Amino acid sequence: MAKVLETTGMVCPFPLVEAKEAIVDMAMGEELIINFDCTQATESIPRWAATEGHEITEFEQIDDAKWRIIVKKGN
């Protein structure tokens, strides 16, 4: 079951900070769905995921300034 993290309206770096905290308690292979509207997070979240060994399974722009990234927990 995927966990949804709603960070829309939060300024950067809070979507990334919230994602880092949320994924800690998840099991390997579980997915974290992150909804956000901070443009900096379009780069910082994928970079963090790659560095930590997580996989981006979906990266979608869902509005003019709103995105959804799904991170599958690795390691």
PDB file of C-alpha atoms in Angstrom:
ATOM      1  CA  MET A   1       0.000   0.000   0.000  1.00  0.00           C
ATOM      2  CA  ALA A   2       1.361   3.391  -0.975  1.00  0.00           C
ATOM      3  CA  LYS A   3       1.691   6.256   1.472  1.00  0.00           C
ATOM      4  CA  VAL A   4       0.543   9.691   0.245  1.00  0.00           C
ATOM      5  CA  LEU A   5       2.439  12.786   1.317  1.00  0.00           C
ATOM      6  CA  GLU A   6       0.541  16.001   0.575  1.00  0.00           C
ATOM      7  CA  THR A   7       3.007  18.897   0.640  1.00  0.00           C
ATOM      8  CA  THR A   8       1.170  21.231  -1.736  1.00  0.00           C
ATOM      9  CA  GLY A   9       1.510  24.775  -0.417  1.00  0.00           C
ATOM     10  CA  MET A  10       4.750  24.077   1.449  1.00  0.00           C
ATOM     11  CA  VAL A  11       7.780  26.088   0.377  1.00  0.00           C
ATOM     12  CA  CYS A  12      11.066  24.388  -0.404  1.00  0.00           C
ATOM     13  CA  PRO A  13      12.839  22.573   1.143  1.00  0.00           C
ATOM     14  CA  PHE A  14       9.870  21.252   3.153  1.00  0.00           C
ATOM     15  CA  PRO A  15       8.537  18.776   0.542  1.00  0.00           C
ATOM     16  CA  LEU A  16      11.975  17.115   0.551  1.00  0.00           C
ATOM     17  CA  VAL A  17      12.279  17.278   4.348  1.00  0.00           C
ATOM     18  CA  GLU A  18       8.823  15.705   4.745  1.00  0.00           C
ATOM     19  CA  ALA A  19       9.668  12.985   2.198  1.00  0.00           C
ATOM     20  CA  LYS A  20      12.888  12.098   4.011  1.00  0.00           C
ATOM     21  CA  GLU A  21      10.996  11.764   7.301  1.00  0.00           C
ATOM     22  CA  ALA A  22       8.090   9.797   5.786  1.00  0.00           C
ATOM     23  CA  ILE A  23      10.200   7.179   4.017  1.00  0.00           C
ATOM     24  CA  VAL A  24      12.153   6.221   7.157  1.00  0.00           C
ATOM     25  CA  ASP A  25       9.280   4.191   8.623  1.00  0.00           C
ATOM     26  CA  MET A  26       8.382   2.511   5.329  1.00  0.00           C
ATOM     27  CA  ALA A  27       9.349  -1.012   4.304  1.00  0.00           C
ATOM     28  CA  MET A  28      11.609  -1.685   1.344  1.00  0.00           C
ATOM     29  CA  GLY A  29       9.568  -1.791  -1.857  1.00  0.00           C
ATOM     30  CA  GLU A  30       6.746   0.410  -0.544  1.00  0.00           C
ATOM     31  CA  GLU A  31       5.874   3.534  -2.501  1.00  0.00           C
ATOM     32  CA  LEU A  32       5.676   7.116  -1.285  1.00  0.00           C
ATOM     33  CA  ILE A  33       3.451   9.399  -3.378  1.00  0.00           C
ATOM     34  CA  ILE A  34       4.548  13.011  -2.983  1.00  0.00           C
ATOM     35  CA  ASN A  35       2.254  15.806  -4.195  1.00  0.00           C
ATOM     36  CA  PHE A  36       3.923  19.224  -4.273  1.00  0.00           C
ATOM     37  CA  ASP A  37       3.966  22.624  -5.955  1.00  0.00           C
ATOM     38  CA  CYS A  38       7.507  23.776  -5.191  1.00  0.00           C
ATOM     39  CA  THR A  39       9.541  23.917  -8.416  1.00  0.00           C
ATOM     40  CA  GLN A  40      12.862  23.300  -6.630  1.00  0.00           C
ATOM     41  CA  ALA A  41      11.561  19.920  -5.469  1.00  0.00           C
ATOM     42  CA  THR A  42      11.307  18.765  -9.099  1.00  0.00           C
ATOM     43  CA  GLU A  43      15.109  18.498  -8.939  1.00  0.00           C
ATOM     44  CA  SER A  44      15.826  17.963  -5.251  1.00  0.00           C
ATOM     45  CA  ILE A  45      13.486  14.989  -4.677  1.00  0.00           C
ATOM     46  CA  PRO A  46      14.765  12.881  -7.627  1.00  0.00           C
ATOM     47  CA  ARG A  47      18.377  13.741  -6.703  1.00  0.00           C
ATOM     48  CA  TRP A  48      17.797  12.678  -3.080  1.00  0.00           C
ATOM     49  CA  ALA A  49      16.036   9.478  -4.174  1.00  0.00           C
ATOM     50  CA  ALA A  50      18.921   8.502  -6.482  1.00  0.00           C
ATOM     51  CA  THR A  51      21.499   9.241  -3.791  1.00  0.00           C
ATOM     52  CA  GLU A  52      19.640   7.122  -1.225  1.00  0.00           C
ATOM     53  CA  GLY A  53      19.023   4.176  -3.567  1.00  0.00           C
ATOM     54  CA  HIS A  54      15.289   4.744  -4.040  1.00  0.00           C
ATOM     55  CA  GLU A  55      13.572   4.469  -7.425  1.00  0.00           C
ATOM     56  CA  ILE A  56      11.336   7.087  -9.044  1.00  0.00           C
ATOM     57  CA  THR A  57       8.485   5.060 -10.549  1.00  0.00           C
ATOM     58  CA  GLU A  58       6.422   8.040 -11.679  1.00  0.00           C
ATOM     59  CA  PHE A  59       7.090  11.760 -12.171  1.00  0.00           C
ATOM     60  CA  GLU A  60       4.112  13.677 -13.473  1.00  0.00           C
ATOM     61  CA  GLN A  61       3.149  17.322 -13.820  1.00  0.00           C
ATOM     62  CA  ILE A  62      -0.524  17.404 -12.872  1.00  0.00           C
ATOM     63  CA  ASP A  63      -1.161  21.148 -13.172  1.00  0.00           C
ATOM     64  CA  ASP A  64       0.630  24.329 -14.239  1.00  0.00           C
ATOM     65  CA  ALA A  65       2.667  24.341 -11.044  1.00  0.00           C
ATOM     66  CA  LYS A  66       1.870  21.033  -9.351  1.00  0.00           C
ATOM     67  CA  TRP A  67       3.665  17.704  -9.567  1.00  0.00           C
ATOM     68  CA  ARG A  68       3.424  14.132  -8.306  1.00  0.00           C
ATOM     69  CA  ILE A  69       6.448  11.948  -7.770  1.00  0.00           C
ATOM     70  CA  ILE A  70       6.221   8.328  -6.673  1.00  0.00           C
ATOM     71  CA  VAL A  71       9.311   7.054  -4.877  1.00  0.00           C
ATOM     72  CA  LYS A  72       9.775   3.316  -4.351  1.00  0.00           C
ATOM     73  CA  LYS A  73      11.857   2.710  -1.243  1.00  0.00           C
ATOM     74  CA  GLY A  74      15.118   0.909  -1.875  1.00  0.00           C
ATOM     75  CA  ASN A  75      17.907  -0.007   0.549  1.00  0.00           C
TER      76      ASN A  75
END
